[in-house]
Coordinates of C-alpha atoms in Angstrom, one line a residue:
M1 CA -52.2 -27.3 81.6
R2 CA -55.8 -26.1 81.4
L3 CA -55.4 -25.3 77.7
K4 CA -54.2 -28.8 77.0
L5 CA -57.1 -30.3 78.8
S6 CA -59.6 -28.0 77.2
V7 CA -58.4 -29.1 73.8
T8 CA -57.7 -32.8 74.5
R9 CA -60.9 -33.7 76.3
P10 CA -63.3 -32.7 73.5
V11 CA -61.1 -34.5 71.0
D12 CA -61.1 -37.6 73.2
Q13 CA -64.9 -37.4 73.7
F14 CA -65.4 -37.1 70.0
F15 CA -63.4 -40.3 69.2
H16 CA -65.1 -42.2 72.1
K17 CA -68.5 -41.4 70.6
I18 CA -67.2 -42.6 67.2
E19 CA -66.0 -45.8 68.9
Q20 CA -69.5 -46.5 70.2
R21 CA -71.0 -46.2 66.8
P22 CA -69.1 -48.4 64.3
A23 CA -71.2 -47.2 61.3
L24 CA -70.3 -43.6 62.0
A25 CA -66.6 -44.5 62.4
V26 CA -66.6 -46.2 59.0
T27 CA -68.5 -43.3 57.4
I28 CA -66.1 -40.6 58.8
S29 CA -63.1 -42.7 57.8
I30 CA -64.3 -43.0 54.3
L31 CA -65.1 -39.3 54.1
W32 CA -61.6 -38.5 55.4
L33 CA -60.0 -40.7 52.8
L34 CA -62.1 -39.3 50.0
L35 CA -61.2 -35.7 51.1
I36 CA -57.5 -36.1 51.4
N37 CA -57.2 -38.2 48.2
W38 CA -59.3 -35.9 46.2
I39 CA -57.2 -32.9 47.2
A40 CA -53.9 -34.7 46.7
F41 CA -54.6 -36.7 43.6
G42 CA -57.9 -35.8 42.0
W43 CA -58.2 -32.0 42.2
N44 CA -57.5 -30.6 38.7
L45 CA -56.0 -33.9 37.6
G46 CA -57.0 -33.7 34.0
N47 CA -57.1 -29.9 33.7
I48 CA -53.4 -29.7 32.8
G49 CA -52.0 -31.0 29.6
L50 CA -49.7 -34.0 29.3
V51 CA -46.2 -33.3 30.3
D52 CA -43.3 -34.2 27.9
E53 CA -41.5 -36.5 27.6
T54 CA -42.5 -39.7 29.4
E55 CA -46.2 -39.2 30.0
P56 CA -47.4 -38.9 26.4
L57 CA -45.3 -42.0 25.5
F58 CA -47.6 -44.1 27.8
A59 CA -50.8 -42.1 26.9
E60 CA -50.3 -42.6 23.1
A61 CA -49.3 -46.3 23.4
S62 CA -52.5 -46.9 25.3
R63 CA -54.5 -45.0 22.7
Q64 CA -53.0 -47.1 20.0
M65 CA -54.1 -50.2 21.9
L66 CA -57.6 -49.0 22.0
V67 CA -57.7 -47.9 18.3
T68 CA -55.9 -51.0 16.9
G69 CA -57.4 -53.6 19.2
D70 CA -53.9 -55.0 19.7
W71 CA -53.7 -55.5 23.5
I72 CA -50.5 -57.5 23.4
T73 CA -47.8 -55.4 21.7
P74 CA -47.6 -51.7 22.7
F75 CA -46.8 -49.2 19.9
F76 CA -45.7 -45.6 19.9
N77 CA -45.3 -43.5 16.8
G78 CA -45.4 -46.6 14.6
E79 CA -42.7 -48.5 16.6
T80 CA -43.0 -51.1 19.3
R81 CA -42.5 -49.9 22.8
F82 CA -41.2 -52.5 25.2
D83 CA -40.1 -50.1 28.0
K84 CA -42.8 -51.4 30.4
P85 CA -45.3 -54.4 30.5
A86 CA -48.9 -54.1 29.5
L87 CA -50.9 -53.4 32.7
I88 CA -50.5 -49.6 32.6
Y89 CA -51.5 -49.5 29.0
W90 CA -54.5 -51.7 29.6
C91 CA -55.7 -49.5 32.5
Q92 CA -55.3 -46.3 30.4
A93 CA -57.0 -47.9 27.4
I94 CA -59.9 -49.0 29.5
A95 CA -60.2 -45.5 31.0
Y96 CA -60.2 -44.1 27.4
S97 CA -63.1 -46.4 26.5
I98 CA -65.0 -45.1 29.5
M99 CA -64.0 -41.4 29.8
G100 CA -62.8 -40.7 26.2
V101 CA -59.2 -40.0 25.1
N102 CA -58.1 -37.2 27.4
E103 CA -55.8 -36.2 30.2
W104 CA -58.2 -37.4 32.9
A105 CA -58.3 -40.9 31.5
A106 CA -54.6 -41.1 31.0
R107 CA -53.9 -40.2 34.7
I108 CA -56.8 -41.9 36.5
P109 CA -55.0 -45.2 36.9
S110 CA -52.2 -43.5 38.8
A111 CA -54.6 -41.5 41.0
L112 CA -56.6 -44.6 41.8
A113 CA -53.5 -46.6 42.6
A114 CA -52.4 -43.9 45.1
T115 CA -55.8 -43.7 46.6
A116 CA -56.0 -47.5 47.1
V117 CA -52.7 -47.7 48.9
T118 CA -53.5 -44.7 51.1
A119 CA -56.8 -46.3 52.1
L120 CA -55.2 -49.7 52.8
A121 CA -52.5 -48.1 54.9
F122 CA -55.2 -46.3 56.9
Y123 CA -56.9 -49.6 57.6
A124 CA -53.6 -51.4 58.5
V125 CA -52.6 -48.7 61.0
Q126 CA -56.0 -48.4 62.7
W127 CA -56.1 -52.2 62.9
H128 CA -52.6 -52.3 64.4
F129 CA -53.7 -49.9 67.2
A130 CA -57.0 -51.8 67.7
K131 CA -55.0 -54.9 68.5
K132 CA -52.6 -52.8 70.7
D133 CA -55.6 -51.6 72.7
E134 CA -56.8 -55.2 73.2
L135 CA -53.3 -56.3 74.4
E136 CA -53.1 -53.3 76.8
Q137 CA -56.8 -53.8 77.8
V138 CA -57.5 -50.1 77.2
A139 CA -59.8 -48.1 74.9
N140 CA -57.9 -45.4 73.1
P141 CA -59.8 -44.6 70.0
T142 CA -58.1 -41.2 69.8
R143 CA -54.7 -42.7 69.3
R144 CA -56.1 -45.3 66.9
Y145 CA -58.0 -43.0 64.5
L146 CA -55.7 -40.0 64.7
T147 CA -52.6 -42.1 63.9
A148 CA -54.4 -43.8 61.0
A149 CA -55.6 -40.4 59.8
V150 CA -52.1 -38.9 60.1
A151 CA -50.5 -41.9 58.3
S152 CA -52.9 -41.6 55.4
A153 CA -52.4 -37.8 55.2
L154 CA -48.6 -38.1 55.3
M155 CA -48.9 -40.7 52.5
A156 CA -51.1 -38.4 50.4
F157 CA -49.5 -35.0 51.1
N158 CA -45.9 -35.4 50.1
P159 CA -44.2 -34.2 46.9
E160 CA -43.2 -37.7 45.7
M161 CA -46.6 -39.2 45.9
I162 CA -48.4 -36.1 44.5
V163 CA -46.1 -35.8 41.5
W164 CA -46.4 -39.4 40.4
A165 CA -50.1 -39.9 41.3
R166 CA -50.8 -37.0 38.9
V167 CA -48.8 -38.3 35.9
G168 CA -50.0 -41.0 33.6
V169 CA -46.9 -43.3 33.8
S170 CA -46.3 -46.7 35.4
D171 CA -44.5 -45.6 38.6
M172 CA -47.5 -45.0 40.8
L173 CA -49.3 -48.2 39.5
L174 CA -46.2 -50.1 40.5
T175 CA -46.2 -48.5 43.9
G176 CA -49.9 -49.2 44.3
C177 CA -49.4 -52.9 43.6
M178 CA -46.1 -53.3 45.5
A179 CA -47.0 -51.3 48.6
S180 CA -50.5 -52.9 48.8
A181 CA -48.9 -56.3 48.4
L182 CA -46.6 -55.6 51.3
L183 CA -49.4 -54.3 53.5
C184 CA -51.5 -57.3 52.7
F185 CA -48.5 -59.5 53.6
F186 CA -48.3 -57.9 57.0
L187 CA -52.0 -58.1 57.6
G188 CA -51.9 -61.8 56.7
Y189 CA -48.8 -62.3 58.9
A190 CA -50.4 -60.4 61.8
Q191 CA -53.6 -62.4 61.6
K192 CA -51.8 -65.7 62.2
S193 CA -54.0 -68.4 60.6
S194 CA -54.5 -72.0 61.7
P195 CA -52.9 -74.7 59.5
S196 CA -54.7 -74.9 56.2
P197 CA -53.9 -76.1 52.7
F198 CA -54.6 -72.6 51.4
P199 CA -53.1 -69.2 52.5
N200 CA -55.4 -66.8 54.2
K201 CA -57.2 -64.0 52.3
W202 CA -54.5 -61.4 52.9
Y203 CA -51.7 -63.7 51.6
L204 CA -53.9 -64.4 48.5
A205 CA -54.4 -60.7 47.9
C206 CA -50.6 -60.3 48.3
Y207 CA -50.0 -62.8 45.5
V208 CA -52.5 -61.2 43.2
L209 CA -50.9 -57.7 43.8
I210 CA -47.4 -59.1 43.1
A211 CA -48.7 -60.4 39.8
G212 CA -50.0 -56.9 39.1
A213 CA -46.6 -55.4 40.0
I214 CA -44.9 -57.9 37.5
L215 CA -47.4 -56.8 34.8
T216 CA -46.6 -53.2 35.6
K217 CA -42.8 -53.1 35.8
G218 CA -41.4 -56.6 35.3
P219 CA -39.2 -58.8 37.5
V220 CA -38.7 -56.0 40.1
G221 CA -42.4 -56.5 41.0
I222 CA -41.7 -59.8 42.6
V223 CA -37.9 -59.5 43.5
L224 CA -38.2 -56.4 45.6
P225 CA -41.2 -57.3 47.8
G226 CA -39.9 -60.9 48.0
L227 CA -36.6 -59.7 49.4
I228 CA -38.3 -57.5 51.9
M229 CA -40.6 -60.3 53.1
I230 CA -37.8 -62.8 53.3
A231 CA -35.5 -60.5 55.2
F232 CA -38.3 -59.7 57.7
A233 CA -39.1 -63.4 58.2
V234 CA -35.4 -64.4 58.6
Y235 CA -34.8 -61.6 61.1
L236 CA -37.6 -62.8 63.3
G237 CA -36.7 -66.5 62.8
K238 CA -40.0 -67.2 61.3
F239 CA -39.0 -68.1 57.7
W240 CA -40.2 -71.7 57.8
E241 CA -43.2 -70.9 59.8
L242 CA -44.3 -68.3 57.2
W243 CA -43.4 -70.8 54.5
R244 CA -46.0 -73.1 55.8
E245 CA -48.6 -70.3 56.3
M246 CA -48.1 -68.6 52.9
R247 CA -47.9 -71.8 50.8
P248 CA -45.5 -70.0 48.4
I249 CA -45.5 -72.8 45.8
L250 CA -49.3 -72.3 45.4
G251 CA -48.7 -68.6 45.7
M252 CA -46.2 -68.6 42.8
G253 CA -48.7 -70.6 40.8
I254 CA -51.2 -67.8 41.3
V255 CA -48.7 -65.1 40.5
F256 CA -47.5 -66.7 37.3
A257 CA -51.0 -67.8 36.2
I258 CA -52.0 -64.1 36.2
S259 CA -48.8 -62.5 35.0
A260 CA -47.2 -65.0 32.6
P261 CA -49.7 -65.2 29.8
W262 CA -49.0 -61.7 28.5
Y263 CA -45.2 -62.3 28.6
V264 CA -45.7 -65.6 26.7
L265 CA -47.9 -63.9 24.1
V266 CA -45.8 -60.8 23.6
T267 CA -42.6 -63.0 23.3
W268 CA -44.4 -65.4 20.9
R269 CA -45.4 -62.4 18.7
N270 CA -42.2 -60.4 18.9
G271 CA -39.5 -62.9 19.8
W272 CA -36.0 -61.7 20.6
N273 CA -36.9 -58.1 19.9
F274 CA -39.0 -58.0 23.0
I275 CA -36.6 -60.1 25.1
N276 CA -33.5 -58.0 24.3
S277 CA -35.4 -54.7 24.7
F278 CA -37.4 -55.4 27.8
F279 CA -35.3 -57.9 29.8
G280 CA -31.9 -56.9 28.5
Y281 CA -32.0 -53.1 28.1
H282 CA -34.8 -52.0 30.4
N283 CA -34.1 -54.4 33.3
I284 CA -30.6 -55.9 33.4
E285 CA -28.8 -52.8 31.9
R286 CA -30.7 -50.3 34.0
F287 CA -29.6 -52.2 37.1
T288 CA -26.0 -52.8 36.0
E289 CA -25.2 -49.7 33.8
V290 CA -26.2 -46.1 33.4
V291 CA -29.1 -45.8 31.0
N292 CA -30.1 -42.6 29.2
G293 CA -27.6 -40.6 31.3
H294 CA -29.5 -41.3 34.6
S295 CA -26.5 -41.5 36.9
A296 CA -26.2 -39.9 40.3
T297 CA -23.8 -39.5 43.3
W298 CA -24.0 -41.8 46.3
Y299 CA -26.0 -39.4 48.3
F300 CA -28.6 -38.8 45.6
Y301 CA -31.3 -40.9 47.2
F302 CA -30.8 -39.3 50.6
L303 CA -31.8 -36.0 48.9
V304 CA -34.7 -37.7 47.2
V305 CA -36.1 -38.8 50.6
L306 CA -35.4 -35.5 52.2
L307 CA -37.2 -33.5 49.5
G308 CA -39.6 -36.1 48.3
F309 CA -41.1 -36.6 51.7
A310 CA -40.8 -33.0 52.8
P311 CA -41.5 -31.5 55.2
Y312 CA -41.9 -34.5 57.4
S313 CA -38.6 -36.2 56.4
V314 CA -36.8 -34.6 59.3
Y315 CA -38.6 -37.1 61.6
I316 CA -37.6 -40.3 59.8
L317 CA -34.3 -41.0 61.6
T318 CA -35.9 -40.3 65.0
A319 CA -38.9 -42.5 64.2
M320 CA -36.6 -45.4 63.3
A321 CA -34.4 -44.8 66.4
R322 CA -37.5 -44.8 68.6
L323 CA -38.4 -48.3 67.3
K324 CA -35.0 -49.7 68.1
F325 CA -35.3 -52.2 65.3
W326 CA -31.8 -53.5 66.0
Q327 CA -33.0 -55.0 69.4
R328 CA -34.0 -58.4 68.0
S329 CA -34.9 -59.9 71.4
H330 CA -37.4 -57.1 72.0
W331 CA -39.2 -57.7 68.7
L332 CA -39.2 -61.5 69.2
N333 CA -41.3 -61.0 72.3
Q334 CA -43.8 -58.8 70.5
E335 CA -47.1 -60.0 69.2
R336 CA -47.2 -60.2 65.4
S337 CA -49.7 -57.4 65.2
Q338 CA -47.3 -55.1 67.0
Q339 CA -44.5 -55.6 64.6
L340 CA -45.8 -53.0 62.0
G341 CA -43.0 -50.5 62.8
L342 CA -40.3 -53.2 62.4
F343 CA -41.8 -54.3 59.1
A344 CA -42.0 -50.7 57.9
C345 CA -38.2 -50.4 58.6
F346 CA -37.4 -53.4 56.5
W347 CA -39.7 -52.1 53.8
F348 CA -37.9 -48.7 53.8
F349 CA -34.3 -50.2 53.9
G350 CA -35.2 -52.8 51.3
V351 CA -36.3 -50.3 48.7
F352 CA -33.6 -47.8 49.5
G353 CA -30.9 -50.4 49.5
F354 CA -32.1 -52.1 46.3
F355 CA -32.2 -49.0 44.2
S356 CA -29.0 -47.6 45.7
I357 CA -27.2 -50.7 44.4
A358 CA -28.7 -50.2 40.9
V359 CA -26.5 -48.1 38.7
T360 CA -29.3 -46.2 36.9
K361 CA -30.9 -43.8 39.4
L362 CA -34.1 -41.8 39.1
P363 CA -36.2 -40.1 41.8
S364 CA -39.3 -42.2 40.9
Y365 CA -37.4 -45.4 41.9
L366 CA -37.9 -44.6 45.6
L367 CA -41.6 -44.0 45.3
P368 CA -42.5 -47.5 46.7
L369 CA -40.8 -46.6 50.1
M370 CA -43.0 -43.5 50.7
P371 CA -45.9 -45.5 52.2
A372 CA -43.5 -47.1 54.7
T373 CA -42.0 -43.8 55.5
A374 CA -45.5 -42.3 56.2
I375 CA -46.2 -45.3 58.5
L376 CA -42.9 -44.9 60.4
V377 CA -43.5 -41.1 61.0
A378 CA -47.1 -41.7 62.0
L379 CA -46.1 -44.4 64.5
F380 CA -43.6 -41.9 65.9
W381 CA -46.3 -39.4 66.6
S382 CA -48.8 -41.9 68.0
D383 CA -47.4 -41.5 71.6
L384 CA -48.5 -37.9 71.5
F385 CA -52.1 -39.0 70.7
S386 CA -52.2 -41.1 73.9
N387 CA -50.9 -38.5 76.3
I388 CA -47.7 -40.4 77.0
Q389 CA -44.9 -38.2 78.4
T390 CA -42.9 -37.0 75.4
H391 CA -39.2 -37.9 75.0
K392 CA -36.7 -35.2 74.3
S393 CA -36.3 -36.7 70.8
F394 CA -39.7 -35.1 69.9
R395 CA -38.4 -31.6 70.8
I396 CA -35.1 -32.1 69.0
S397 CA -36.8 -33.3 65.8
S398 CA -39.3 -30.5 66.0
W399 CA -36.5 -27.9 66.2
I400 CA -34.9 -29.5 63.2
N401 CA -38.4 -29.2 61.6
V402 CA -38.3 -25.5 62.3
A403 CA -34.9 -25.1 60.7
F404 CA -35.9 -27.2 57.7
L405 CA -39.0 -25.1 57.0
S406 CA -37.1 -21.9 57.4
T407 CA -34.5 -23.1 54.9
I408 CA -37.3 -23.9 52.4
S409 CA -38.8 -20.5 53.0
V410 CA -35.5 -18.7 52.3
G411 CA -35.0 -20.8 49.2
L412 CA -38.4 -19.8 47.9
F413 CA -37.8 -16.1 48.6
N414 CA -34.6 -16.4 46.5
L415 CA -35.7 -18.9 43.9
S416 CA -35.1 -16.6 41.0
K417 CA -31.4 -16.5 41.9
I418 CA -31.2 -20.3 42.3
V419 CA -32.8 -21.5 39.1
G420 CA -31.7 -20.8 35.6
T421 CA -33.8 -20.1 32.5
D422 CA -35.9 -22.7 30.6
P423 CA -35.2 -22.6 26.8
A424 CA -38.6 -24.0 26.0
A425 CA -40.3 -21.3 28.1
P426 CA -37.9 -18.4 28.7
E427 CA -40.5 -16.2 30.5
L428 CA -41.7 -19.0 32.8
Y429 CA -39.7 -18.2 36.0
E430 CA -40.1 -14.4 35.5
L431 CA -43.9 -14.9 35.3
I432 CA -44.0 -17.0 38.4
Q433 CA -42.0 -14.4 40.2
K434 CA -44.3 -11.6 39.0
L435 CA -47.4 -13.5 40.2
G436 CA -45.8 -13.6 43.7
L437 CA -46.1 -17.4 43.9
T438 CA -42.6 -17.9 45.3
N439 CA -43.0 -15.2 47.9
L440 CA -46.4 -16.6 48.9
G441 CA -44.8 -20.1 49.3
G442 CA -42.0 -18.6 51.4
I443 CA -44.5 -16.9 53.7
I444 CA -46.5 -20.1 54.2
W445 CA -43.5 -22.1 55.3
L446 CA -42.1 -19.2 57.4
V447 CA -45.4 -18.9 59.3
S448 CA -45.4 -22.7 59.7
A449 CA -41.9 -22.6 61.1
I450 CA -42.8 -19.8 63.6
S451 CA -46.0 -21.6 64.7
I452 CA -44.0 -24.8 65.4
A453 CA -41.4 -22.9 67.3
A454 CA -44.1 -21.3 69.4
L455 CA -45.6 -24.7 70.1
I456 CA -42.3 -26.2 71.2
L457 CA -41.7 -23.3 73.6
S458 CA -45.1 -23.8 75.1
N459 CA -44.3 -27.5 75.4
Y460 CA -47.4 -28.4 73.4
L461 CA -46.1 -30.8 70.7
R462 CA -49.2 -32.7 69.5
P463 CA -50.3 -30.1 66.9
I464 CA -46.9 -29.9 65.3
I465 CA -47.5 -32.7 62.7
F466 CA -50.8 -31.0 61.8
I467 CA -49.1 -27.7 61.3
N468 CA -46.9 -29.4 58.8
L469 CA -49.8 -31.0 57.0
I470 CA -51.8 -27.8 57.0
G471 CA -48.8 -25.9 55.6
F472 CA -48.3 -28.5 52.9
V473 CA -52.0 -28.4 51.9
A474 CA -51.9 -24.5 51.8
F475 CA -48.7 -24.6 49.7
L476 CA -50.3 -27.2 47.3
S477 CA -53.5 -25.1 47.0
V478 CA -52.2 -21.6 46.6
V479 CA -48.7 -22.0 45.2
L480 CA -48.1 -25.4 43.6
M481 CA -51.4 -25.7 41.7
P482 CA -51.3 -22.2 40.2
T483 CA -47.6 -22.8 39.3
L484 CA -48.6 -26.0 37.5
F485 CA -51.1 -24.0 35.4
V486 CA -48.5 -21.3 34.6
M487 CA -45.9 -24.0 33.6
D488 CA -48.5 -25.7 31.4
Q489 CA -49.4 -22.4 29.8
Q490 CA -45.8 -21.6 29.1
R491 CA -44.3 -25.0 28.2
Q492 CA -47.1 -27.3 26.9
L493 CA -49.9 -25.2 25.7
P494 CA -48.0 -23.9 22.6
L495 CA -47.4 -27.5 21.5
R496 CA -51.0 -28.4 22.0
E497 CA -52.1 -25.4 20.0
L498 CA -49.7 -26.1 17.2
S499 CA -50.8 -29.8 17.2
A500 CA -54.4 -28.7 16.7
I501 CA -53.3 -26.3 13.9
A502 CA -51.2 -29.1 12.3
V503 CA -54.2 -31.4 12.3
Q504 CA -56.3 -28.7 10.5
E505 CA -53.6 -27.8 8.1
K506 CA -52.3 -31.2 7.3
Q507 CA -52.8 -32.2 3.6
P508 CA -53.2 -35.8 2.3
N509 CA -49.8 -37.6 2.3
E510 CA -48.1 -34.7 4.1
E511 CA -45.6 -35.6 6.7
L512 CA -45.2 -33.9 10.1
V513 CA -41.5 -33.5 11.0
M514 CA -40.1 -32.2 14.3
V515 CA -36.6 -30.8 14.3
G516 CA -34.2 -30.4 17.2
F517 CA -36.3 -31.9 20.0
K518 CA -38.6 -34.8 20.7
K519 CA -42.0 -33.8 22.2
P520 CA -44.2 -36.9 22.2
T521 CA -47.2 -34.8 23.2
V522 CA -47.4 -33.8 19.5
T523 CA -47.9 -37.4 18.5
F524 CA -50.7 -37.8 21.1
Y525 CA -52.5 -34.6 20.4
T526 CA -52.3 -34.9 16.6
Q527 CA -52.9 -38.6 16.7
H528 CA -50.5 -39.0 13.8
N529 CA -47.0 -40.4 13.5
V530 CA -44.3 -37.7 13.7
N531 CA -40.8 -37.9 12.2
Y532 CA -38.3 -36.7 14.9
L533 CA -35.0 -35.3 13.6
K534 CA -32.5 -34.3 16.2
F535 CA -30.1 -32.0 14.2
S536 CA -30.7 -29.1 11.8
Q537 CA -28.3 -30.5 9.2
Q538 CA -30.1 -33.8 9.4
A539 CA -33.4 -32.0 8.7
L540 CA -31.9 -30.1 5.7
D541 CA -30.6 -33.4 4.2
Y542 CA -34.0 -35.0 4.7
I543 CA -35.8 -32.2 3.1
Q544 CA -33.5 -32.3 0.1
N545 CA -33.9 -36.0 -0.3
Q546 CA -37.7 -35.7 -0.2
A547 CA -37.5 -32.9 -2.8
N548 CA -35.4 -35.1 -5.1
A549 CA -37.4 -38.3 -4.7
K550 CA -39.1 -39.7 -7.7
I551 CA -42.4 -40.0 -5.9
R552 CA -42.4 -37.0 -3.6
P553 CA -45.1 -35.5 -1.4
P554 CA -46.4 -32.0 -2.3
S555 CA -45.0 -30.6 0.9
I556 CA -44.0 -31.4 4.5
L557 CA -45.0 -29.7 7.8
L558 CA -42.1 -28.8 10.0
L559 CA -42.4 -28.1 13.7
T560 CA -39.3 -26.6 15.3
E561 CA -38.0 -24.1 17.8
Q562 CA -37.3 -20.7 16.5
K563 CA -33.6 -21.0 17.1
K564 CA -33.4 -24.2 15.1
L565 CA -35.3 -22.6 12.3
L566 CA -32.7 -19.8 12.2
E567 CA -29.9 -22.5 12.2
M568 CA -31.5 -24.1 9.2
N569 CA -31.3 -20.8 7.3
L570 CA -34.1 -21.6 4.9
P571 CA -34.7 -19.0 2.2
P572 CA -38.0 -17.2 3.0
D573 CA -39.4 -18.1 -0.4
N574 CA -39.0 -21.8 0.3
Y575 CA -41.4 -22.1 3.2
K576 CA -44.6 -20.7 4.5
N577 CA -45.0 -19.8 8.2
I578 CA -48.3 -21.3 9.4
A579 CA -48.2 -20.4 13.1
T580 CA -45.9 -19.4 15.9
K581 CA -46.7 -20.3 19.5
G582 CA -44.3 -19.6 22.4
A583 CA -40.8 -20.8 21.4
Y584 CA -42.1 -23.0 18.5
N585 CA -42.8 -22.5 14.8
L586 CA -45.0 -24.5 12.5
I587 CA -44.1 -24.1 8.8
R588 CA -44.9 -25.7 5.5
I589 CA -42.1 -26.5 2.9
P590 CA -43.7 -27.1 -0.5
F591 CA -42.0 -29.3 -3.2
K592 CA -43.7 -27.8 -6.2
K593 CA -40.6 -27.5 -8.4
S594 CA -39.9 -28.7 -11.9
K595 CA -38.1 -32.0 -12.2
K596 CA -34.8 -30.5 -13.2
E597 CA -34.9 -27.8 -10.5
K598 CA -33.6 -28.6 -7.0
L599 CA -35.1 -27.1 -3.9
D600 CA -32.7 -24.4 -2.8
I601 CA -32.0 -24.9 0.9
S602 CA -28.4 -23.8 0.9

């Protein structure tokens, strides 16, 4: 007992001092947010090359916007790209104009979106507990600031958020807009406004952010948050009350005034080509059919949540059960500001259910529920920050936490037996094993599991969530970050080096052809269009046609994997090997033959 008091009292005294100095509280909060977001999203953000295949598609389309000045129609490799709306391309292109065309600029929109939603969640959680203190007529700054700090840290330090905040694609920008819109909705709802012809400032911000979500990903940007907000309002019997507060007709006017002009302009310029590709294929078909082979079993998203929010995911079910969201009468009697946990539940189930119904399934689709999950788990731990007597559910969940971390540890110790080889980097996993990174990761999680078990046995549960966070930060710093550099060196660096060589070697009117695989990074790093040919025989036929053409180029550059080059069985005299990097070869095939002579590629 003395140990608990000796630790608790200084902590409580520290937060009480902060409470008495608002400027200091704001300063420390900002420093905390800057620290965790820099470690999670900013550290080495641009020091690793673009990752095939999706990221360079966005990065190059944005570069094309900047170069051509066409801010309406996205292009990649000489063809229109209607996979996603324009906001991500605009953000990346603006970043290029400020920072230059590089990896930092391609990824900074994702990192800033993640930072923004983390900061807004910190504010929402601490505001929720400030109102709770007012209702309870107590001063509990320890609970308020610690819970807000934990919520923001859980939001930053989980695999799903870190992966997509460090990649220059649209998923994190969508999550930033959608999650921020939902948080603004709750803040507007909780700060019940007097009758007015205009919505309050938080509702207005919600509408603007929904417009941003529509410009980032399309109809899902309004459909999904709209369903969550409507379900929440209907459950509490406040639909018409919120209708009068939010002024949705005016709100929809704001949303469409911001988002519709681009859709009108791109449709006017491209017609049915855009409508069929974007609305038909990339929205309706993705929801109703399997697209690009992205199908999965019914329990796929359960695994995504378990691993994507690891190691804290073991607390999700207990956190929801603690809220008793099914007890409607209880929530009807709560002040609006105290319904954050209920709203987070609707947010979680809304995203999870919506994308579970969709036929096409990808891990990134559940990214928008991660902020809600972090809030739920932080609220679960808030009782421990106010010295309330702990329920047995804390102990049970903590023992599951120990088992989960032990399983991760065992998996890392035996990773070489679990994973296969990578054809593009056959030495990758062997090199990671030689560097001892997997064993180091296993040790980190094993020590974390043992520490948590010791805390449970000593009946001191408050630090357990911090042990998880410290373990994750240690794992990110000394295992994941070095592993990313090794993966980049083995998988992507050879393509960047060959792209640089191709730019130097490329002759006027000489075409660059890739055979057997599509690596869009080559298009980005060469800043030239690339002809992608999937099959070896297709490449041989193309080479022969070029050789027989009336107006033929002097030669072509061919980039291919070594095994594909062997499959093509080109006579050594018919090509020149320019460079070999990793598993890839860059060769030149000259066409300097007499008119009657055919290039022998048989």
